[in-house]
C-alpha positions as a printed Julia matrix, in Angstrom:
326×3 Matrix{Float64}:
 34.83   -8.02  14.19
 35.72   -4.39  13.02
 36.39   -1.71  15.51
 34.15    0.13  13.32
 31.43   -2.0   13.4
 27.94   -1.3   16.02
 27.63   -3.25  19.07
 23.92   -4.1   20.65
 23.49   -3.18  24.79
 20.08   -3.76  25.51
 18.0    -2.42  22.86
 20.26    0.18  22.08
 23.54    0.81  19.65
 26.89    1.88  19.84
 28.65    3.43  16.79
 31.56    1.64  16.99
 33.32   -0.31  19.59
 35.29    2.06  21.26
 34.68    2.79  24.79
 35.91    5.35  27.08
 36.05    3.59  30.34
 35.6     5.14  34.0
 38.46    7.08  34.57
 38.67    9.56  37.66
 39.19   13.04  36.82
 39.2    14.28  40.86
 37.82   17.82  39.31
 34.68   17.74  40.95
 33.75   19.96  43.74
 31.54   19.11  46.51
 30.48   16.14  44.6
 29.54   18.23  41.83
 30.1    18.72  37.84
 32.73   21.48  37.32
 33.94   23.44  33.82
 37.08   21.44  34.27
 35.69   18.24  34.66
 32.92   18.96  31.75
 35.89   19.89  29.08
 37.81   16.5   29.46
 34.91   14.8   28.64
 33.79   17.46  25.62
 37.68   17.4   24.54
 38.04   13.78  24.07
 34.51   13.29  22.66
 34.04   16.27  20.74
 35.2    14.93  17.14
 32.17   12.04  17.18
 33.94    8.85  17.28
 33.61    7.1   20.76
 30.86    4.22  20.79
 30.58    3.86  24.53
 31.71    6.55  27.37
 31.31    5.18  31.16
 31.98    8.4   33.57
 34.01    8.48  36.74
 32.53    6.92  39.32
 30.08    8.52  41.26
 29.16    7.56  44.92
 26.26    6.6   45.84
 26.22    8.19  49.05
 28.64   10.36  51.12
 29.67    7.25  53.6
 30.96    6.05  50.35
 32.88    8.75  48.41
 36.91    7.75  47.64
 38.31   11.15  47.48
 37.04   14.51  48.05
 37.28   15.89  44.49
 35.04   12.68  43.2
 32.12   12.98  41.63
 28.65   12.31  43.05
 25.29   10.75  42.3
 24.23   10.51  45.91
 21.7    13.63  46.24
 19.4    14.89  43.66
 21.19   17.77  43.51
 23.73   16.38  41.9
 21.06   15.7   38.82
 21.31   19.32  36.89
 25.03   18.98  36.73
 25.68   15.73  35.73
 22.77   16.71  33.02
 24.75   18.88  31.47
 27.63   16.45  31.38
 25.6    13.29  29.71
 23.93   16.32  26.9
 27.76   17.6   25.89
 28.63   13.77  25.15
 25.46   12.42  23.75
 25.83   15.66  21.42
 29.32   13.56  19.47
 26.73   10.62  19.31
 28.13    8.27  22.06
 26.36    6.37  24.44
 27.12    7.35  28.25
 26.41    5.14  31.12
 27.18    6.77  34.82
 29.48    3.85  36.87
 28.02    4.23  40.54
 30.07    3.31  43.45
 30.59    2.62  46.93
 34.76    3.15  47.86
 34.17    0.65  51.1
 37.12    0.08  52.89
 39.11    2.53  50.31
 38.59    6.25  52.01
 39.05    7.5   55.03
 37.23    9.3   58.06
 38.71   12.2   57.04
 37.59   12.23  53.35
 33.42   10.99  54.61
 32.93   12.09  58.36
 31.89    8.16  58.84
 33.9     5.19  59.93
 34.65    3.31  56.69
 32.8     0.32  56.21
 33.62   -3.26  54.13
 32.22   -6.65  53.62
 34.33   -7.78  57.08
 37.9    -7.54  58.79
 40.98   -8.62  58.01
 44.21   -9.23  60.28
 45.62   -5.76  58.75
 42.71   -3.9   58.84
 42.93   -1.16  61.64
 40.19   -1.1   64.25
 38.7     2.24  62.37
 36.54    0.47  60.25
 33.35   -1.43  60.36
 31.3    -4.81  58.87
 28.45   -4.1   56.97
 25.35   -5.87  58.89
 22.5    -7.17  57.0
 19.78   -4.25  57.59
 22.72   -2.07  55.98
 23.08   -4.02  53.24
 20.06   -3.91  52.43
 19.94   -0.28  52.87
 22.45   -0.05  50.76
 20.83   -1.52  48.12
 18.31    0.84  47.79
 20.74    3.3   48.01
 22.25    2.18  44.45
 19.14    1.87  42.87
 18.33    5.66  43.92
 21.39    6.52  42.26
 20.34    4.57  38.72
 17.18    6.12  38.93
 19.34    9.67  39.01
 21.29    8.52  36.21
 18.32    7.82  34.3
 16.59   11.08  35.03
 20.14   13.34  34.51
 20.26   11.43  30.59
 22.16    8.67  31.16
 22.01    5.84  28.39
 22.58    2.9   31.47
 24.67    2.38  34.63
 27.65    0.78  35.09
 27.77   -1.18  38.52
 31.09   -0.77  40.21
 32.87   -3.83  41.47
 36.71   -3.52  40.86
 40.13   -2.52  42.67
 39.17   -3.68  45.55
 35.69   -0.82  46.22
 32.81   -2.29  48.11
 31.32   -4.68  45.59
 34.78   -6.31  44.87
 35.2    -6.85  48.99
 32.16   -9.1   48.65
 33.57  -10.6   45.98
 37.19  -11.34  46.49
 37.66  -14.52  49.25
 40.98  -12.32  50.04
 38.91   -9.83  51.19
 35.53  -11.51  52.21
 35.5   -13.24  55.35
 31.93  -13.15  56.33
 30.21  -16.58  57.48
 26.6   -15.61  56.56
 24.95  -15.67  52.98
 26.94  -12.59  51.76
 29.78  -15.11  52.69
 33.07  -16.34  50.27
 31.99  -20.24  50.55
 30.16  -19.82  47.52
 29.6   -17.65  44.38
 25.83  -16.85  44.72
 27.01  -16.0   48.51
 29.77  -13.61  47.34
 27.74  -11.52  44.67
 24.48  -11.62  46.38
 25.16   -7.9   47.34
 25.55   -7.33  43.39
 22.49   -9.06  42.48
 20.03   -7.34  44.61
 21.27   -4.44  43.51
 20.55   -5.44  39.58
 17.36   -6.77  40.87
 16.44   -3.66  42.53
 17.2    -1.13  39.33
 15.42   -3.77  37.48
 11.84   -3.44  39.49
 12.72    0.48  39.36
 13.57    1.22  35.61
 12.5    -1.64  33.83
 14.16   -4.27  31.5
 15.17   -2.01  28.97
 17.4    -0.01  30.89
 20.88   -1.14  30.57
 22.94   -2.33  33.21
 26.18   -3.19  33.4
 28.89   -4.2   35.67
 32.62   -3.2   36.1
 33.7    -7.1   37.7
 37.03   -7.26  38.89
 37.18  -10.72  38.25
 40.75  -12.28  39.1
 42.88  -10.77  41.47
 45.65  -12.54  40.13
 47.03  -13.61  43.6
 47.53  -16.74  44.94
 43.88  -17.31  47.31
 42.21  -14.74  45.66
 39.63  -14.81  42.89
 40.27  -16.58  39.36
 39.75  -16.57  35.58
 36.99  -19.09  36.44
 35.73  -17.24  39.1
 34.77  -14.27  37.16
 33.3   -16.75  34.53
 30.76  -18.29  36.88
 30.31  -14.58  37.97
 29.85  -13.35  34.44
 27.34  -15.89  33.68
 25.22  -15.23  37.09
 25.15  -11.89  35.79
 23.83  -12.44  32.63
 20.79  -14.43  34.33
 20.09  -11.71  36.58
 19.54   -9.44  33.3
 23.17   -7.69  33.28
 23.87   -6.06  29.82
 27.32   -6.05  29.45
 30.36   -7.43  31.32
 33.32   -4.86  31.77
 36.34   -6.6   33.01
 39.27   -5.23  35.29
 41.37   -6.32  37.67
 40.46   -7.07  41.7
 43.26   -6.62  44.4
 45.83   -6.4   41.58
 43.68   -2.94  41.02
 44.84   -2.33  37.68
 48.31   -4.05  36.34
 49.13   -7.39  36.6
 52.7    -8.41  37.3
 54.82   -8.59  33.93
 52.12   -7.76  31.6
 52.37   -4.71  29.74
 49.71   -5.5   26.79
 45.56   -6.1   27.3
 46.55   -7.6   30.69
 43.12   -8.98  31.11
 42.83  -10.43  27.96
 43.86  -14.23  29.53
 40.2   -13.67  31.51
 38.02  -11.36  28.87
 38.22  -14.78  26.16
 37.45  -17.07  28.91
 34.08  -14.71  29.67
 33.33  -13.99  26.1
 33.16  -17.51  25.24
 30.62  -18.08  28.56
 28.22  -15.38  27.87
 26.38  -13.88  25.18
 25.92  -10.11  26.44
 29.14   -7.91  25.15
 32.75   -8.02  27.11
 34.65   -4.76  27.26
 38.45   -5.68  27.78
 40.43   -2.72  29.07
 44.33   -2.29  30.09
 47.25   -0.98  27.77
 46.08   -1.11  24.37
 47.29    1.98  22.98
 46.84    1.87  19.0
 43.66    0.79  17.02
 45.34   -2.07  15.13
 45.48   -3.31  18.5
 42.49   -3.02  19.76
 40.8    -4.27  15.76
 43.36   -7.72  16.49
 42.09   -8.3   19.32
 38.18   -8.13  18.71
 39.15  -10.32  15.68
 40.42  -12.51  17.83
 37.29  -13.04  19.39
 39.35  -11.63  22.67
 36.41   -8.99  23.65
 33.31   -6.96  21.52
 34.32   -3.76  22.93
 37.63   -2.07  23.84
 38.45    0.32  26.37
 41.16    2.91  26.05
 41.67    4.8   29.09
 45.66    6.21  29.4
 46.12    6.68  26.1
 43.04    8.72  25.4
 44.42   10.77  28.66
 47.46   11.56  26.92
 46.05   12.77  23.5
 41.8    13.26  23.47
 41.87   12.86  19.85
 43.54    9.43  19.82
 39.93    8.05  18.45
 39.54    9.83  15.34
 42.99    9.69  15.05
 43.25    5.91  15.12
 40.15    5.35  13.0
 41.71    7.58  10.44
 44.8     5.09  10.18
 42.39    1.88   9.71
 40.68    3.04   6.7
């Protein structure tokens, strides 16, 4: 594979395999697309050569926003902005998909006006914080589909389903984190991404199979007890049955480094979940250059690469690297 070279999500086509992955700005304002937050997205997509941008993820409602400058898809209000945002990008000829999120445990009273909530307690959790019950799961649910329909309607390509660094999702999923004894329990891994597949079910019903979905797993936590390589396999490969798109892999509790690894950290789990499924795999986590990322889809490590910290540091790193592969 050639980092040059289309990749098929859904019915649609990337024009490369690049992808910008979610990477939080904290420029918006009440929830809201600013000017700031609109040119770091024009400046790093501006010269045409980005397959695949995922924006910073947007909560799905207030009870779950991370940080008061994050950006929002809870309200329809939030629809004009974040219009403008997916027409400035889709103008360079890249695909956008909007990552929607719940923070769970991750924010604060302060930050929502609402006790935080998570999958269930742990012995260091402080007593300022509450387990989800069933009725608000399912509440919930709805809650993320209302936000894909948004995406849809503001001009998003597909959503990217949030379940990383230890946000709501990835408290279902991680047995270091899930302690539940019901069916959104950690005994099992239909039980522990339940949550995640009523959600995909629910888009589903609401914008039809051709809408592409996706989901951010954090699939090992790389921690003794916690979630494994294998784990996010058998994950992966639920996913795929359910009618996910594309798998885009991160870390879990370990967030996003992984002790001693300074090079496509995830790459160890990304080969085990290409090999498993047959929807793409974005692998993301310092790859800096393009002969990099071009090695590693030819070895069959990924289809897609994300560069996140070095396309922070210079916004034309993509036409830049391209330039040096011809």
């Amino acid at each position: 594979m050639k980092i040059n070279e289309s990749v098929k999500i859904n019915k649609l086509q990337t024009m490369n395999r690049i992808v910008m992955p979610p990477m939080d700005t904290r420029s918006a304002i009440d929830g809201k697309v600013t000017p700031k937050l609109l040119k770091f997205y024009t400046d790093r997509c501006g010269s045409g050569n980005i397959g695949l941008v995922i924006t910073e993820h947007c909560y799905v409602t207030k009870q779950g926003r991370a940080s008061k400058k994050q950006l929002g898809i809870y309200d329809d209000s939030c629809i004009e902005g974040l219009s403008e945002l997916t027409s400035a990008i889709k103008k360079s000829g890249s695909l956008v998909f909007a990552q929607i999120s719940h923070a769970g445990s991750r924010t604060t009273r302060e930050i929502t006006g609402e006790i935080p909530v998570s999958s269930s307690l742990n012995l260091e959790d402080n007593s300022d914080l509450k387990v989800l019950s069933r009725d608000e799961i399912h509440e919930l649910v709805g809650l993320y589909a209302d936000a894909a329909v948004r995406a849809k309607k503001a001009g998003y390509d597909g959503v990217e389903i949030h379940s990383a660094h230890c946000y709501l999702l990835n408290q279902f999923y991680s047995p270091l984190l899930n302690h539940r004894e019901d069916e959104y329990g950690s005994d099992c891994m239909e039980n522990r991404i339940r949550f995640h597949l009523e959600i995909i079910k629910e888009i589903r019903e609401r914008l039809g199979k051709d809408f592409p979905i996706a989901v951010r797993l954090g699939g090992c936590d790389y921690t003794e007890g916690g979630s494994t390589i294998a784990d996010a396999v058998e994950a992966a490969m639920l996913f795929q049955q359910a009618g996910v798109d594309l798998i885009d892999l991160s870390g879990g509790t370990c967030y996003f480094n992984v002790p001693g690894r300074t090079h496509a950290i995830f790459r160890d789990m990304s080969e085990e979940v290409k090999k498993a499924v047959s929807v793409p795999v974005i692998l993301t986590g310092c790859i800096t250059t393009g002969r990099e990322a071009e090695e590693l889809l030819e070895a069959q490590a990924a289809d897609l690469i994300g560069i996140g910290r070095a396309l922070i540091k210079n916004p034309d790193w993509a036409a830049e690297e391209l330039a040096k592969l011809k």
